[in-house]
Coordinates of C-alpha atoms and ligand atoms in Angstrom, one line a residue:
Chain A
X1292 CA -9.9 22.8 5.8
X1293 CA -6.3 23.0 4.4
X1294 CA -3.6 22.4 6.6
X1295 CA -0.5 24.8 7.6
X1296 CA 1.9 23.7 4.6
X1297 CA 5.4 23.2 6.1
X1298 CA 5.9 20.4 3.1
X1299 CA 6.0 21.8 -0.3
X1300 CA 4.5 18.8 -2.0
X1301 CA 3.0 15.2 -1.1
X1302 CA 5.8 13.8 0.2
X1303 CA 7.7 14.6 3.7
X1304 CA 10.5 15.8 2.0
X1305 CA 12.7 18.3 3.7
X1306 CA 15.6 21.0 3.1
X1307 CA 18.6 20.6 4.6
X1308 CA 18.7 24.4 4.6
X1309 CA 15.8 25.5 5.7
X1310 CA 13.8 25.8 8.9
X1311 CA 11.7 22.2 8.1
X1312 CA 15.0 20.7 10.2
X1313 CA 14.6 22.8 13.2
X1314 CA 14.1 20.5 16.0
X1315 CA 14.2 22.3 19.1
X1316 CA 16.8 20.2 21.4
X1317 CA 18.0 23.5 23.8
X1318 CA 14.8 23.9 25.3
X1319 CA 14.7 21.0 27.9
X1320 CA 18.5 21.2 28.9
X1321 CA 19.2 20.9 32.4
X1322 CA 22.7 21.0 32.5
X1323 CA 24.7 23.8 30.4
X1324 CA 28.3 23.2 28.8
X1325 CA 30.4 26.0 30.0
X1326 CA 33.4 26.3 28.4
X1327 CA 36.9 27.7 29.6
X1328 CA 38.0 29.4 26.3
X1329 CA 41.8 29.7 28.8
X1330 CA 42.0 26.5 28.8
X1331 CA 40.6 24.9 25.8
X1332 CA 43.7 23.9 23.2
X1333 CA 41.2 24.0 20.1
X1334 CA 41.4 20.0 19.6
X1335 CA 37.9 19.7 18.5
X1336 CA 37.2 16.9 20.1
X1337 CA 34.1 18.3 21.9
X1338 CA 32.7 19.5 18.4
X1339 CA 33.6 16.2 17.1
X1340 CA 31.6 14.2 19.7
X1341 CA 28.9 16.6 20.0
X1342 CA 25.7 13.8 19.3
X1343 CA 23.7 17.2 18.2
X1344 CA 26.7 18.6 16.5
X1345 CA 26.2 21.9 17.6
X1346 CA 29.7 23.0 19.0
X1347 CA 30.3 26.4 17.1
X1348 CA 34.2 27.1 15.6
X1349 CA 35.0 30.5 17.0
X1350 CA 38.7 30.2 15.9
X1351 CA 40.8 29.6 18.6
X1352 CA 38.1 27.7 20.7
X1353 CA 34.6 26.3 20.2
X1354 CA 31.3 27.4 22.4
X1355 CA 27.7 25.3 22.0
X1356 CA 24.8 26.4 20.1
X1357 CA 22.7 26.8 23.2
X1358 CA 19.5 26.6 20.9
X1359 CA 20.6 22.7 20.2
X1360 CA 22.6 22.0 22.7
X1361 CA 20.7 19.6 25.0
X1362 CA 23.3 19.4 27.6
X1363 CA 24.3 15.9 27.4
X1364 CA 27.8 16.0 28.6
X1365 CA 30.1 14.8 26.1
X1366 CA 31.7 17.5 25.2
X1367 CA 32.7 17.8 28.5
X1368 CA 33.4 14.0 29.6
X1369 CA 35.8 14.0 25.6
X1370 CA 37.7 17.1 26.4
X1371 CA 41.4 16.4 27.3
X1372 CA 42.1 19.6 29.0
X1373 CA 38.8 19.8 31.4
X1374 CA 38.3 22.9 29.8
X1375 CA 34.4 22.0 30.0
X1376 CA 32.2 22.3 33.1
X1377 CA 28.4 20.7 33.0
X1378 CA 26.9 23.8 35.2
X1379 CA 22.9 23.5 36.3
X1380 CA 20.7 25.6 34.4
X1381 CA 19.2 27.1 37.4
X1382 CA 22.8 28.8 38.1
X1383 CA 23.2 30.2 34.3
X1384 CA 22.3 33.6 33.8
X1385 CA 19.6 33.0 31.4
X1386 CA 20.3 34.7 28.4
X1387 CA 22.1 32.6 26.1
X1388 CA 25.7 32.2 25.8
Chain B
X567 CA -14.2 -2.8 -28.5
X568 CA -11.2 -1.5 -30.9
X569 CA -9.6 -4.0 -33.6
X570 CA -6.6 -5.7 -32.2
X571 CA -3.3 -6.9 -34.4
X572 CA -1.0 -9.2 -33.0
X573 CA 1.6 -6.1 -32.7
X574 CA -1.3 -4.9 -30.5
X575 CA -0.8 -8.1 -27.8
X576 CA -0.1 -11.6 -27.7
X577 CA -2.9 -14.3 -26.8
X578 CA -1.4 -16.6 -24.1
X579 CA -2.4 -19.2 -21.9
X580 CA -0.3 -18.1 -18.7
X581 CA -0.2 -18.7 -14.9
X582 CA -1.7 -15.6 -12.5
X583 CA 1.8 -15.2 -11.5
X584 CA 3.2 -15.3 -14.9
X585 CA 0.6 -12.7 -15.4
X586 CA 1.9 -10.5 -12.1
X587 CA 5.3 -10.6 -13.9
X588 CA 4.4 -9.9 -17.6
X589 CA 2.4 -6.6 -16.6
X590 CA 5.4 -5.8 -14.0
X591 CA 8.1 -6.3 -17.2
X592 CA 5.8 -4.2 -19.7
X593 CA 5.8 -1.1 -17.5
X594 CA 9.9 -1.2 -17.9
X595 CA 10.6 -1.2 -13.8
X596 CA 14.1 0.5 -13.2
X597 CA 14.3 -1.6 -9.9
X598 CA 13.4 -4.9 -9.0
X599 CA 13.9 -6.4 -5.5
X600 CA 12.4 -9.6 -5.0
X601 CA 12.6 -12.4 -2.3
X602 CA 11.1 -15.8 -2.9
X603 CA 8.0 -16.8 -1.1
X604 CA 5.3 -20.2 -2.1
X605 CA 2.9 -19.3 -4.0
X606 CA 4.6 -16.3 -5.6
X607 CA 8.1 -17.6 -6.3
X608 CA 7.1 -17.8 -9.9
X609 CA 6.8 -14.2 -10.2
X610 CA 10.1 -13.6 -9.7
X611 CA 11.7 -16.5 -11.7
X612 CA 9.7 -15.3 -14.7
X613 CA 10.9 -11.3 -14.3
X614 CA 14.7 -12.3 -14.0
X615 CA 14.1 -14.5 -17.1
X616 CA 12.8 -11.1 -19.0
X617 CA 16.0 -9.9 -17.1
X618 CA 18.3 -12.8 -18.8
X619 CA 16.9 -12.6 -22.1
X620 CA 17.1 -9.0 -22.3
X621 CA 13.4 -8.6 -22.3
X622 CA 13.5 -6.6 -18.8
X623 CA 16.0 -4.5 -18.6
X624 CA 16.0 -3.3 -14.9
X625 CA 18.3 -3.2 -11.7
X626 CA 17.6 -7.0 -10.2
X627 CA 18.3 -6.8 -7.0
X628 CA 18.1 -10.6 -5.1
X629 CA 17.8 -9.3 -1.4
X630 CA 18.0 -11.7 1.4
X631 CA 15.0 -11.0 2.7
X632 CA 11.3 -9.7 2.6
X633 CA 12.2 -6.7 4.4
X634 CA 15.3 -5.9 2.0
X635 CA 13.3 -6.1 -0.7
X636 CA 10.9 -3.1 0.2
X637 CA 13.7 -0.8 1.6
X638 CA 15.5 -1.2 -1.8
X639 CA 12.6 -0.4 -3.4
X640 CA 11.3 2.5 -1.2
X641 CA 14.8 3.7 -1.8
X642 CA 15.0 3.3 -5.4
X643 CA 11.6 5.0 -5.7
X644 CA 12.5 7.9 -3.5
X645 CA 15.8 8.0 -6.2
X646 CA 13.5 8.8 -8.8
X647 CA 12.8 5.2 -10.1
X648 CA 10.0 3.1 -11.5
X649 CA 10.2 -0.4 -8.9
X650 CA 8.4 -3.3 -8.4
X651 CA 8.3 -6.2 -5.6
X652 CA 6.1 -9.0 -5.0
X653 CA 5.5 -11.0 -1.9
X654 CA 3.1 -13.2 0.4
X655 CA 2.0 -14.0 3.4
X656 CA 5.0 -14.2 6.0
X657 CA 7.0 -12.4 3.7
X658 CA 4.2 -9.2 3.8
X659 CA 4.8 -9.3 8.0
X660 CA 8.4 -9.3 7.4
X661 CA 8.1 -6.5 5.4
X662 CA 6.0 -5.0 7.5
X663 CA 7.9 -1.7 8.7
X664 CA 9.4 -1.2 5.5
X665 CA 5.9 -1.1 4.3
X666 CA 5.0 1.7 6.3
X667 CA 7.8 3.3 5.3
X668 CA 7.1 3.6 1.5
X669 CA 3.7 4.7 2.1
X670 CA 5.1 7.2 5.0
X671 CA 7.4 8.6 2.9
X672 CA 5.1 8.4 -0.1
X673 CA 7.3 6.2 -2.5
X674 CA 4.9 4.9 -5.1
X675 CA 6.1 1.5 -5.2
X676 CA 4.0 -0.8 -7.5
X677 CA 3.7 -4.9 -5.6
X678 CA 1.5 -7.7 -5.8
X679 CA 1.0 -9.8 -3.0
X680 CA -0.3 -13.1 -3.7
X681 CA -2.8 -14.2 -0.8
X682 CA -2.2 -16.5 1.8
X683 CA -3.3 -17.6 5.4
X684 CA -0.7 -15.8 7.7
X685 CA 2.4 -17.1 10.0
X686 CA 1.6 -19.0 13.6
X687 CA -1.2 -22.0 11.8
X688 CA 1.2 -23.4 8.8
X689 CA -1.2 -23.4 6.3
X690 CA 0.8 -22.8 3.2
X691 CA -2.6 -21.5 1.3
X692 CA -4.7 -19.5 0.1
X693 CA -6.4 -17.0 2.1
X694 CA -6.9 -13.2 2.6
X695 CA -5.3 -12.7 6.1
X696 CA -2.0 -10.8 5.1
X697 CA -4.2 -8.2 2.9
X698 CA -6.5 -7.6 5.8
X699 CA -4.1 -7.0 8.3
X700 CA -1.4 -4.8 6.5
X701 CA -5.2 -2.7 6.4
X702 CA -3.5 0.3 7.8
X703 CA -0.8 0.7 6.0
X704 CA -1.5 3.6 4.0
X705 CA -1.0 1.7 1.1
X706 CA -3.9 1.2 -1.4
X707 CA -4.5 -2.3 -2.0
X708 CA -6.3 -3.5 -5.0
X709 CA -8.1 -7.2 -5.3
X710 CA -7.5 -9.1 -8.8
X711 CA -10.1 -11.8 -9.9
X712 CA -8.3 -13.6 -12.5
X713 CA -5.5 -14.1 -14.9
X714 CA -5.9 -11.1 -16.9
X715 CA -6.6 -8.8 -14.7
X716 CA -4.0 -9.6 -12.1
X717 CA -1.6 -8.5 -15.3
X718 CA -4.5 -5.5 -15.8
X719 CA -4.3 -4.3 -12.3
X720 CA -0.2 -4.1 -12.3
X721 CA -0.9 -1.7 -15.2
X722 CA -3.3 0.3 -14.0
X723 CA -1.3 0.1 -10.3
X724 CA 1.3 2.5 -11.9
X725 CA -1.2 4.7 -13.1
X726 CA -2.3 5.2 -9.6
X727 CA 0.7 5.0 -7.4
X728 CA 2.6 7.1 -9.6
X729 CA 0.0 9.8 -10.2
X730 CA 1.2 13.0 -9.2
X731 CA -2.2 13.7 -8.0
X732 CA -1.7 10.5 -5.6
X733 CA 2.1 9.1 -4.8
X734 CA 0.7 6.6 -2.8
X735 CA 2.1 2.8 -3.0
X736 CA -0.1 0.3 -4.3
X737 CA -0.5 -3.4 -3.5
X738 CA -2.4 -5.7 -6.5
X739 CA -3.9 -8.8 -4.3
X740 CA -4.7 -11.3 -6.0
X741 CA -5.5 -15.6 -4.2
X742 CA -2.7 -17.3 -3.9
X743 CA -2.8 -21.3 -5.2
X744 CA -5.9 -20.7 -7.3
X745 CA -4.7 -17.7 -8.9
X746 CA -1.1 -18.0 -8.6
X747 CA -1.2 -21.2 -10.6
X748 CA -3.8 -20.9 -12.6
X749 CA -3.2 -21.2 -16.3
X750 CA -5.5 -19.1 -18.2
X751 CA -6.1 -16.9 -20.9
X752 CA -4.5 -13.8 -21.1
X753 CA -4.5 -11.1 -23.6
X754 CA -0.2 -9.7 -23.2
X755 CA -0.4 -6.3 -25.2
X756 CA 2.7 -5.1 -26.4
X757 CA 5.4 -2.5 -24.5
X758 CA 4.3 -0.2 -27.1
X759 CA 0.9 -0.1 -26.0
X760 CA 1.2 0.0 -22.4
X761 CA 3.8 3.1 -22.9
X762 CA 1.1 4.6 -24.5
X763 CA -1.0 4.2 -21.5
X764 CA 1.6 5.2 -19.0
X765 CA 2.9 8.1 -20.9
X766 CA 0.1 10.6 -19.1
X767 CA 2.6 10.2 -16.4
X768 CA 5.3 11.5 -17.9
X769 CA 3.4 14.9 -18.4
X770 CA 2.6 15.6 -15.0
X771 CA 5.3 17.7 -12.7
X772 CA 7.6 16.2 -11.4
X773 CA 7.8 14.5 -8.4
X774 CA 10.3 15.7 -5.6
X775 CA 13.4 12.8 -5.7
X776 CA 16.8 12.6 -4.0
X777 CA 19.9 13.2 -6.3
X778 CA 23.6 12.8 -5.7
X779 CA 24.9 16.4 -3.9
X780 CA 21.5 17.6 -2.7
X781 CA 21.1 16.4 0.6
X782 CA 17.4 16.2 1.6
X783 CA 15.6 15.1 4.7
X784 CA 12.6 12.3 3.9
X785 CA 10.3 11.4 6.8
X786 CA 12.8 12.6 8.9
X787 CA 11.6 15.9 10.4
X788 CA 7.5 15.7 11.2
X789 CA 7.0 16.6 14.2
X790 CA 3.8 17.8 15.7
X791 CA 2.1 20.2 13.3
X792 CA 3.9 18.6 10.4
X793 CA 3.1 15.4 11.2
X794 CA -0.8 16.4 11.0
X795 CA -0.4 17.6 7.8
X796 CA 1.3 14.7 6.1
X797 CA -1.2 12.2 7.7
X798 CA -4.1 15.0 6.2
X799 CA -2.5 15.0 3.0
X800 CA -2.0 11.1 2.8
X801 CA -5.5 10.7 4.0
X802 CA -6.6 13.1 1.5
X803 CA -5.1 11.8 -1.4
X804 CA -6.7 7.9 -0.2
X805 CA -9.7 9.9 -0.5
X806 CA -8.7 11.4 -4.1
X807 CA -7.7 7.6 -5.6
X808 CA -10.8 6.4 -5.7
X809 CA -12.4 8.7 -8.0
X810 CA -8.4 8.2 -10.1
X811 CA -8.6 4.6 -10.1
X812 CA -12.7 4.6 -11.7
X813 CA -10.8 7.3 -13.9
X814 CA -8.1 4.9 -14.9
X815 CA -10.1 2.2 -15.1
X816 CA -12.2 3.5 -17.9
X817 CA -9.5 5.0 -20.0
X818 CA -8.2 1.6 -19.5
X819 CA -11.5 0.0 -20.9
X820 CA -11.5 2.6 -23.9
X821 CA -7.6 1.8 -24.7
X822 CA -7.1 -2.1 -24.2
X823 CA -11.2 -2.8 -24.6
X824 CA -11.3 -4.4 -21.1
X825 CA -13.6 -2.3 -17.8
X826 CA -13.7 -3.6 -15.3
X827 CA -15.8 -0.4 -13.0
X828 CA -13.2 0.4 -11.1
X829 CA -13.6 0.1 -7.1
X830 CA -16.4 -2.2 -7.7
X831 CA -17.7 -4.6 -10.5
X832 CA -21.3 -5.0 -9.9
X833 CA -22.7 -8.0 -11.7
X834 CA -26.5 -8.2 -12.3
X835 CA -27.2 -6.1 -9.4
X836 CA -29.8 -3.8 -11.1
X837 CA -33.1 -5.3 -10.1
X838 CA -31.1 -7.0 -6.9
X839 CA -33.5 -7.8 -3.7
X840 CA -30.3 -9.8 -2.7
X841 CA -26.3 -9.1 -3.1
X842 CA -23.3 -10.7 -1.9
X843 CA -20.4 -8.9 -1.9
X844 CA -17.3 -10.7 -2.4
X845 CA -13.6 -10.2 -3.7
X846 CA -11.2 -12.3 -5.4
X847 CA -11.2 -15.5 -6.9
X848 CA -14.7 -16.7 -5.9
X849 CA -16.0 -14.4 -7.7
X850 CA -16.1 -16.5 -11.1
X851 CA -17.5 -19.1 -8.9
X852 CA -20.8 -16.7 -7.3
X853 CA -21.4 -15.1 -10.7
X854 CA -22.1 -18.5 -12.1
X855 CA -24.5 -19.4 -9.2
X856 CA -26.2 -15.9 -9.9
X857 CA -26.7 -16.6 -13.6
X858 CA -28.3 -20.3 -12.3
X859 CA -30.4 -18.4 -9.7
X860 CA -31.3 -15.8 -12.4
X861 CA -32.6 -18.5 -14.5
X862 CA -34.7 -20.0 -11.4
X863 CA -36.3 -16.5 -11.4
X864 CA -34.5 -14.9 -8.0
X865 CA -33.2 -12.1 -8.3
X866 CA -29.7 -12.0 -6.8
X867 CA -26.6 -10.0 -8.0
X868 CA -23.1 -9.7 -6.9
X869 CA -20.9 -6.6 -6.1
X870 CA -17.0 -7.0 -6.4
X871 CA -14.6 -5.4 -4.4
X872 CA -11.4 -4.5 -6.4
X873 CA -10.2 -2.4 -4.3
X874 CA -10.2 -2.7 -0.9
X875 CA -8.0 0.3 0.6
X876 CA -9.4 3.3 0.1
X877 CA -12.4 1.6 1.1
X878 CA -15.4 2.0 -2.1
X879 CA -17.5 3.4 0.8
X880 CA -19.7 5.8 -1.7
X881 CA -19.6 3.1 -4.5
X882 CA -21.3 0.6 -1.9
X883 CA -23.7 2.2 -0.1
X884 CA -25.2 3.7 -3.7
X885 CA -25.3 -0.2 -4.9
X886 CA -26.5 -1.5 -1.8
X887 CA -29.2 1.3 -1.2
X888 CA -32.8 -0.5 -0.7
X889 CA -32.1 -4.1 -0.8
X890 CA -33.8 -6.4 1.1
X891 CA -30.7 -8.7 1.9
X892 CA -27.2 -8.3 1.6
X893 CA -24.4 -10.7 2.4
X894 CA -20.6 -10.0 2.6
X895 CA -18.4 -12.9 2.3
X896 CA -14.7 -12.5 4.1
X897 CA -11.8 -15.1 3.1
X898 CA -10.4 -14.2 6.3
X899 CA -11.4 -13.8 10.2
X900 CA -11.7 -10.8 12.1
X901 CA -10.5 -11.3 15.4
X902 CA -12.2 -10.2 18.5
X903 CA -15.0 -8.2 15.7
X904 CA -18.5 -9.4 15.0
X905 CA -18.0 -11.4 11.7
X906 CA -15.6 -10.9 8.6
X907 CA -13.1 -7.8 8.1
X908 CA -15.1 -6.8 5.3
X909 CA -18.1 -7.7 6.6
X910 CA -17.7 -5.3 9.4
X911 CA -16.8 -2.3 7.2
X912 CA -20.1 -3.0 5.0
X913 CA -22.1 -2.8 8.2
X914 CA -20.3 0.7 9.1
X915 CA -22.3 1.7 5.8
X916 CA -25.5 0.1 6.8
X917 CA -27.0 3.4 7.9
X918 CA -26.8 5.0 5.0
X919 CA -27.9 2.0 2.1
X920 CA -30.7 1.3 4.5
X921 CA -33.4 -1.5 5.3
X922 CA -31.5 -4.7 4.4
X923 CA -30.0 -7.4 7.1
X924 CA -26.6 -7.8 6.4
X925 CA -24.8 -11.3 7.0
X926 CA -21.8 -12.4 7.6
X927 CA -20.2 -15.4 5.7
X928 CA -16.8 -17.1 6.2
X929 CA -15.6 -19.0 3.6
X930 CA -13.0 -20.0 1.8
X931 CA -9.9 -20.2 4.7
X932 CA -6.9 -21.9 4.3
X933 CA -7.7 -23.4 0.3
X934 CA -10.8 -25.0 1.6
X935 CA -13.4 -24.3 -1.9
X936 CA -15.8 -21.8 -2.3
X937 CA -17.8 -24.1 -3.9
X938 CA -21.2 -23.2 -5.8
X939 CA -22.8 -25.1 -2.8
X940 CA -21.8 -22.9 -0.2
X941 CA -22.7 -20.3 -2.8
X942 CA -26.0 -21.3 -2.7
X943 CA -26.1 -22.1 1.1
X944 CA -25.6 -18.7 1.6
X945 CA -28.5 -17.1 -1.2
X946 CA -30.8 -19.3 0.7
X947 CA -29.9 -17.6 4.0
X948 CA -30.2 -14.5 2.3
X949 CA -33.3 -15.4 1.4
X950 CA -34.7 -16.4 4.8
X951 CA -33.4 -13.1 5.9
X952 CA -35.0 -11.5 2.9
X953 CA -38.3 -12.5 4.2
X954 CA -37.6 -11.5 7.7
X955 CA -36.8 -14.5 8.8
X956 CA -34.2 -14.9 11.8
X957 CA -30.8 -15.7 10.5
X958 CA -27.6 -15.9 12.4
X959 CA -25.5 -12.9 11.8
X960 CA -22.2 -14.7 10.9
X961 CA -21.9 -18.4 9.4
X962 CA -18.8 -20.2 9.3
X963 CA -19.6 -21.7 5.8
X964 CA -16.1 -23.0 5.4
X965 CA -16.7 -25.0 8.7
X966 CA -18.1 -28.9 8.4
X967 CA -20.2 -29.9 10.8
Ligands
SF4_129 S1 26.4 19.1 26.3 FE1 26.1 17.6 24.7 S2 24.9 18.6 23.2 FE2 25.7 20.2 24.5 S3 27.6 20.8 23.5 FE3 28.1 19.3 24.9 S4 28.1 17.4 23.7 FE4 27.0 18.9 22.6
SF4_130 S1 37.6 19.2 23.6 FE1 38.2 20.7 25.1 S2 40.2 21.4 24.5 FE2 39.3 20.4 22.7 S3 38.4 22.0 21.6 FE3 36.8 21.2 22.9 S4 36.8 22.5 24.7 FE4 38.7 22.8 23.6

């Protein structure tokens, strides 16, 4: 018996850039960060605050990582402008983004 | 037995911690993080005089605590290092997380812990308490019986923690009062010499090690399925240090001329009907009650544990096979079990060695002797067991009455 190897060697050392720091925090989300690219003035703040860090630059406004995203709140409770609603799951359309 | 010069070692009458610290300083530790604890403060005053006088020259770190002192090392280790810590008793529980968290993230850091009773009775001595109940720490924990081979075991400790083969952190034990202070004889070989015996390390691949710029994650991403395998792999490689350290042991023998046969000594066991098992200190003491029983004609041996996590299960139940009484004496309690620690994982074997009662014997807490007449106290209950007389399971030899 030889177990599935996600460790290379001995120790449980892992790459920053590679899968082994997957951690699936989207899954259980209940509420979903939904983001009013109008309003938003680009401040960061929500990205900066983020506790998973997965608020994505798109330029002129930021979206979550809905993969990571576990739908805390922060983001939307930090942003100046209100540009961020916390909207039940069970309303989102499900596909992502 | 090769020839010895005095380039080879130095011939010195030195304390069991002055030992601990000698075999640390010759295997050149990059990192030392100590915190001072009775009986093993004189470890660490001895290493930071190597460190003053040049002697050792290694990062000291004086941390101000137990539990500083195994992070820094687990850290330093993890950096690449060589490191070494010493502790005992309260300071082991202080250190207790930390602990887990070398041998979770497989640091192979190198400590002795000197043995004494444990926190809640004040009993500033000796006793094996703190080595039995860091049991499942995934460290593997070696027992020491005297002078020389505390400083042996530090030696061969490196061999085995470091191995690529194992990573695994290792703890030398050895009694704390009567070995701590203990002057005796002690053979010091030369850096030189213990280079030579280290240098197999240094041809093996390279352990993985955190460097400046390359972030990695360490024990910080296991979950589920990879938490299985690194708890198979750390089992595993338990399983593969007992067969290293009998290994290291005799390369050790054929190098510095001193064996000791590795997880176990056994000592005039051949034509055994009766064998104690023991560990430690009091080992001197029950060998020379079997050489006066051997002389009265009865024939009784002694095993040695020296190492005591991965537990010698193979080793024991091959010696113990077909006796006709077997007794396992614990310097420590086991709470809420039938009889000693030790005593309790001897009887998990008893299946397979086969025919012989085993007894229990507690002896030795808190500094009180184990004296050649509870030695002998306990052969003769061996005896009566022996010839199938009824014996109590587990005697409190330590106990007055
Ligand atoms: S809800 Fe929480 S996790 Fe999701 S984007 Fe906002 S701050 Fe980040
Ligand atoms: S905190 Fe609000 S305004 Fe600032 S970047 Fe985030 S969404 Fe836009």
């Amino acid at each position: 018996m030889a177990p599935h190897t996600y460790f290379q060697g001995e120790g449980p050392w892992s790459d920053a850039d590679q899968l082994m720091l997957y951690l699936d925090t989207g899954s259980w989300r209940s509420l979903r960060p939904v983001v009013d690219a109008e309003a938003c003035i680009y401040c960061g703040l929500c990205a900066l605050f983020c506790p998973t860090q997965c608020m994505i630059n798109k330029g002129e406004y930021f979206l979550p990582n809905l993969e990571f995203c576990k739908g805390c709140g922060v983001c939307a409770k930090e942003c100046p402008r209100g540009a961020i609603i916390m909207k039940p799951e069970g309303e989102c359309d499900a596909s992502k983004e | 037995m090769q020839a010895r010069s005095e380039q080879d070692a130095r011939i010195m009458v030195i304390t069991g911690n002055a030992a601990a610290a000698y075999g640390a300083m010759l295997c050149r530790p990059d990192v030392v993080a100590t915190y001072p604890i009775t009986p093993q403060t004189e470890v660490i005053e001895k290493l930071f005089e190597f460190a003053a006088s040049g002697e050792l020259d290694a990062e000291m770190v004086p941390v101000e605590g137990e539990n500083s002192a195994m992070n820094v090392v687990t850290a330093a280790s993890m950096a690449g290092g060589r490191v070494f810590t010493a502790t005992s008793s309260w300071g082991l529980a202080f250190m207790y997380d930390a602990m887990l968290a070398a041998s979770g993230t497989r640091a192979p850091v190198v400590m002795v812990n000197v043995n004494r009773e444990t926190p809640g009775i004040i009993a500033v001595s000796s006793g094996q308490q703190d080595m039995i109940s860091t049991r499942d720490s995934g460290w593997i924990q070696l027992v020491a019986e005297d002078c020389q081979e505390i400083l042996d075991q530090v030696l061969m400790a490196y061999r085995l923690a470091e191995d690529h083969d194992i990573q695994v952190p290792v703890m030398v034990n050895y009694d704390g009062f009567y070995l701590s202070y203990l002057a005796g004889k002690v053979e010091v070989p030369s850096k030189k010499r213990v280079s030579d015996f280290l240098a197999v390390l240094n041809e093996q691949p390279k352990r993985q090690i955190l460097l400046p710029g390359q972030p990695l994650g360490c024990g910080t991403h296991g979950i589920l399925q990879g938490f299985v395998e690194l708890r198979y792999k750390h089992v595993q490689a338990m399983e593969r240090a007992k067969a290293a350290f009998d290994a290291i042991d005799q390369e050790f023998a054929s190098q510095f001329g001193r064996g000791y046969g590795g997880q176990i000594e056994e000592y005039r066991t051949g034509d055994a009907d009766i064998v104690l098992v023991a560990s430690g200190s009091m080992c001197g003491t029950i060998k020379t009650v079997v050489d006066r029983k051997r002389e009265q004609g009865l024939p009784v041996g002694l095993v040695r544990l020296r190492m005591y996590r991965p537990f010698p299960s193979e080793k024991l139940t091959q010696v113990l096979k077909d006796r006709k009484a077997v007794g396992v004496v614990d310097r420590s309690v086991g709470f809420g079990i039938q009889g000693g620690p030790i005593y309790s994982e001897v009887c998990s074997l008893s299946a397979k060695f086969g025919g012989a009662s085993v007894l229990s014997f507690i002896d030795g807490l808190a500094n009180t002797d184990v004296t050649s007449d509870h030695v002998e106290q306990m052969l003769d209950l061996l005896s009566a067991a022996a010839r199938g007389e009824p014996c109590p399971q587990v005697t409190w030899v330590c106990m007055e009455e």
